[in-house]
Amino acid sequence: MSVGSYVKQSASSGMITLQADQSDLKAFADFAALVPKAATAAQRRAINKTLRWLRTHIARAVSQQERVAVTAVRQRLRAYPLNGNGQGKLWFGINSIEASRAGRPRQTRAGVSLAGRRYQGAFFKKVYGGQPDIWIRTASKHFKASDYPDSEVSGGGGASSGWISENGSRYPLAKAKISLEDVRPHFESWSKRAHQQLLKVLEQELNFELQKYLRGTDRV
């Protein structure tokens, strides 16, 4: 616990690590030395509660910014409870997300629309896997690569990577996806806000344990 909370990023994800540092715990050092099990329990609860708080707020923020259903964003967030080093972690996968998960697709003669987005010339259909998705033939005059990022490559391919061949036919398809790259700048601010929240909750939890100790009740 020599350093506070921090964030690390990779090409496809971000990992926010929550932990208190020694300077944050100076006011509680005597209590922690007296009843270390109670202090450890307070720290565990504080970190786990803050992870849930952080997951909720990130999901809402990304949902609003990228116009994606909050339930789909939450599936990209994975919390890891307190470990032996006194750290709790929140992983966030930021690979492009299928556009069909942004809301309820509506097929029209002109294409597919959902969540304020329009994919002209596209169609909503099950091509691969168990769920239908939004596709477009890459030969279509309405095809825009920016609307179909990071599609998986398969079979007959196409003129460039990211295109998928429809059952090996001569009509390669691309799946509509939404890039989450724009959420990267928020990682540092989320980490700072989460650390402040952690200190707030930690104080509450330590005070709870202190009151239990002063009342002479069973300790954790």
Coordinates of C-alpha atoms in Angstrom, one line a residue:
M1 CA 0.0 0.0 0.0
S2 CA 2.8 2.4 -0.7
V3 CA 1.0 4.1 -3.6
G4 CA -2.6 5.1 -4.2
S5 CA -5.0 4.1 -7.0
Y6 CA -3.8 4.1 -10.6
V7 CA -4.8 3.1 -14.1
K8 CA -3.0 1.1 -16.8
Q9 CA -4.1 0.9 -20.4
S10 CA -3.4 -1.5 -23.3
A11 CA -4.6 -1.7 -26.9
S12 CA -7.8 -3.4 -26.0
S13 CA -8.6 -2.6 -22.4
G14 CA -8.0 -0.4 -19.3
M15 CA -7.4 -1.6 -15.7
I16 CA -8.1 0.7 -12.8
T17 CA -6.5 -0.5 -9.5
L18 CA -7.9 0.8 -6.3
Q19 CA -5.8 0.8 -3.1
A20 CA -5.1 3.1 -0.2
D21 CA -1.6 4.4 0.6
Q22 CA 0.1 4.8 3.9
S23 CA -0.5 8.5 4.1
D24 CA -4.2 8.0 3.8
L25 CA -4.2 5.7 6.8
K26 CA -2.1 7.7 9.2
A27 CA -5.1 8.8 11.2
F28 CA -6.1 5.2 11.7
A29 CA -2.6 3.7 12.3
D30 CA -3.1 3.2 16.0
F31 CA -6.5 1.6 15.5
A32 CA -5.1 -0.7 12.8
A33 CA -2.3 -1.8 15.0
L34 CA -4.7 -2.5 17.9
V35 CA -7.3 -4.4 15.9
P36 CA -5.7 -5.4 12.5
K37 CA -8.5 -7.8 11.6
A38 CA -11.1 -5.1 11.9
A39 CA -9.0 -2.7 9.9
T40 CA -8.5 -5.3 7.2
A41 CA -12.3 -6.0 7.1
A42 CA -13.0 -2.3 6.8
Q43 CA -10.5 -1.9 3.9
R44 CA -12.0 -4.9 2.1
R45 CA -15.5 -3.6 2.3
A46 CA -14.4 -0.1 1.3
I47 CA -12.6 -1.3 -1.8
N48 CA -15.4 -3.6 -2.9
K49 CA -18.1 -0.9 -2.4
T50 CA -16.0 1.6 -4.4
L51 CA -15.5 -0.9 -7.2
R52 CA -19.3 -1.3 -7.5
W53 CA -19.7 2.5 -7.4
L54 CA -17.0 2.9 -10.1
R55 CA -18.6 0.2 -12.3
T56 CA -22.0 1.9 -12.1
H57 CA -20.7 5.4 -12.9
I58 CA -18.4 4.3 -15.8
A59 CA -21.2 2.3 -17.3
R60 CA -23.6 5.3 -17.2
A61 CA -21.0 7.7 -18.5
V62 CA -19.9 5.5 -21.5
S63 CA -23.6 4.7 -22.2
Q64 CA -24.5 8.4 -22.4
Q65 CA -21.3 9.4 -24.4
E66 CA -21.4 6.6 -27.0
R67 CA -25.2 6.1 -27.1
V68 CA -24.9 2.5 -26.1
A69 CA -27.3 0.6 -23.8
V70 CA -25.9 0.6 -20.3
T71 CA -26.4 -3.1 -20.0
A72 CA -24.1 -3.7 -22.9
V73 CA -21.4 -1.4 -21.4
R74 CA -21.7 -3.2 -18.0
Q75 CA -20.8 -6.5 -19.7
R76 CA -17.5 -4.9 -20.7
L77 CA -16.7 -4.1 -17.0
R78 CA -15.3 -6.8 -14.7
A79 CA -14.6 -6.1 -11.0
Y80 CA -11.9 -8.1 -9.1
P81 CA -12.4 -8.0 -5.3
L82 CA -9.6 -7.3 -2.8
N83 CA -6.5 -9.4 -3.3
G84 CA -3.7 -10.3 -0.9
N85 CA -1.9 -7.0 -1.8
G86 CA -4.8 -4.9 -0.7
Q87 CA -5.8 -4.1 -4.2
G88 CA -9.2 -4.2 -6.0
K89 CA -9.3 -4.0 -9.8
L90 CA -11.8 -3.0 -12.4
W91 CA -11.2 -4.2 -16.0
F92 CA -12.8 -2.4 -18.9
G93 CA -12.7 -4.0 -22.4
I94 CA -12.7 -1.2 -25.1
N95 CA -12.7 -3.2 -28.3
S96 CA -15.4 -2.0 -30.6
I97 CA -18.9 -3.1 -29.6
E98 CA -21.5 -4.6 -31.9
A99 CA -23.9 -1.8 -32.9
S100 CA -26.9 -4.1 -32.5
R101 CA -26.2 -4.0 -28.7
A102 CA -26.7 -0.2 -28.6
G103 CA -30.4 -0.5 -28.6
R104 CA -33.3 -2.2 -30.6
P105 CA -32.5 -2.4 -34.3
R106 CA -35.3 -1.4 -36.7
Q107 CA -35.2 -2.6 -40.3
T108 CA -36.4 -0.2 -42.9
R109 CA -36.3 -0.2 -46.7
A110 CA -33.4 2.2 -46.5
G111 CA -31.3 0.3 -44.0
V112 CA -31.2 -0.2 -40.2
S113 CA -31.7 2.4 -37.5
L114 CA -31.2 2.3 -33.7
A115 CA -30.3 4.5 -30.8
G116 CA -30.1 7.6 -33.1
R117 CA -27.8 5.9 -35.6
R118 CA -28.6 5.1 -39.2
Y119 CA -26.9 2.4 -41.3
Q120 CA -28.0 3.1 -44.8
G121 CA -28.0 0.1 -47.1
A122 CA -27.5 -2.3 -44.1
F123 CA -29.7 -5.2 -43.0
F124 CA -30.4 -6.9 -39.7
K125 CA -29.9 -10.6 -40.0
K126 CA -28.4 -13.7 -38.5
V127 CA -25.3 -14.6 -40.6
Y128 CA -22.9 -16.1 -38.2
G129 CA -23.5 -17.3 -34.6
G130 CA -26.7 -17.5 -32.7
Q131 CA -27.7 -13.8 -32.8
P132 CA -28.7 -11.5 -35.6
D133 CA -26.5 -8.4 -36.3
I134 CA -26.3 -5.4 -38.5
W135 CA -24.4 -6.2 -41.8
I136 CA -23.7 -4.5 -45.1
R137 CA -22.1 -5.7 -48.3
T138 CA -18.8 -4.0 -48.6
A139 CA -19.5 -3.5 -52.3
S140 CA -22.5 -1.3 -51.4
K141 CA -22.3 2.4 -52.3
H142 CA -23.4 3.1 -48.7
F143 CA -20.5 1.2 -47.1
K144 CA -18.4 3.4 -44.8
A145 CA -15.4 1.8 -43.0
S146 CA -15.9 4.1 -40.0
D147 CA -19.3 2.5 -39.3
Y148 CA -17.8 -1.1 -39.4
P149 CA -14.6 -1.1 -37.4
D150 CA -12.8 -4.2 -36.1
S151 CA -15.0 -6.8 -37.8
E152 CA -13.5 -10.3 -37.5
V153 CA -11.9 -11.7 -40.7
S154 CA -13.3 -15.0 -42.0
G155 CA -13.5 -17.1 -45.1
G156 CA -13.4 -15.3 -48.4
G157 CA -12.3 -12.0 -46.9
G158 CA -12.5 -9.0 -49.0
A159 CA -10.4 -6.2 -50.3
S160 CA -9.1 -5.4 -46.9
S161 CA -9.1 -6.7 -43.3
G162 CA -12.2 -6.4 -41.2
W163 CA -14.5 -7.8 -43.8
I164 CA -16.3 -11.1 -43.5
S165 CA -17.4 -13.3 -46.3
E166 CA -21.1 -14.4 -46.3
N167 CA -21.0 -18.1 -46.4
G168 CA -18.1 -18.1 -48.8
S169 CA -20.0 -16.2 -51.5
R170 CA -18.6 -13.4 -53.6
Y171 CA -20.3 -10.8 -51.5
P172 CA -18.1 -9.9 -48.5
L173 CA -19.9 -8.4 -45.5
A174 CA -19.0 -6.1 -42.7
K175 CA -20.6 -6.0 -39.3
A176 CA -21.6 -2.6 -37.9
K177 CA -19.7 -1.8 -34.7
I178 CA -19.2 1.2 -32.4
S179 CA -15.7 2.3 -31.5
L180 CA -15.0 2.9 -27.8
E181 CA -11.6 4.5 -28.3
D182 CA -13.0 7.9 -27.2
V183 CA -13.4 6.7 -23.6
R184 CA -9.7 6.4 -23.1
P185 CA -9.1 10.1 -21.9
H186 CA -11.6 9.4 -19.1
F187 CA -9.6 6.6 -17.4
E188 CA -7.3 9.0 -15.4
S189 CA -10.2 11.1 -14.2
W190 CA -12.2 8.0 -13.3
S191 CA -9.2 6.7 -11.3
K192 CA -8.9 10.0 -9.4
R193 CA -12.6 10.2 -8.6
A194 CA -12.6 6.6 -7.5
H195 CA -9.7 7.1 -5.2
Q196 CA -11.4 10.0 -3.5
Q197 CA -14.6 7.9 -3.1
L198 CA -12.4 5.1 -1.7
L199 CA -11.0 7.4 1.0
K200 CA -14.5 8.6 1.9
V201 CA -15.9 5.0 2.2
L202 CA -12.8 3.8 4.0
E203 CA -13.3 6.4 6.7
Q204 CA -16.9 5.4 7.1
E205 CA -16.0 1.7 7.3
L206 CA -13.1 2.3 9.8
N207 CA -15.4 4.4 11.9
F208 CA -17.9 1.6 11.9
E209 CA -15.3 -0.9 13.1
L210 CA -14.1 1.6 15.7
Q211 CA -17.6 2.0 17.1
K212 CA -18.0 -1.7 17.3
Y213 CA -14.7 -2.0 19.2
L214 CA -15.6 0.8 21.6
R215 CA -18.9 -0.9 22.4
G216 CA -17.1 -4.1 23.1
T217 CA -19.1 -6.1 20.4
D218 CA -17.6 -9.0 18.5
R219 CA -15.0 -8.0 16.1
V220 CA -14.7 -9.2 12.4

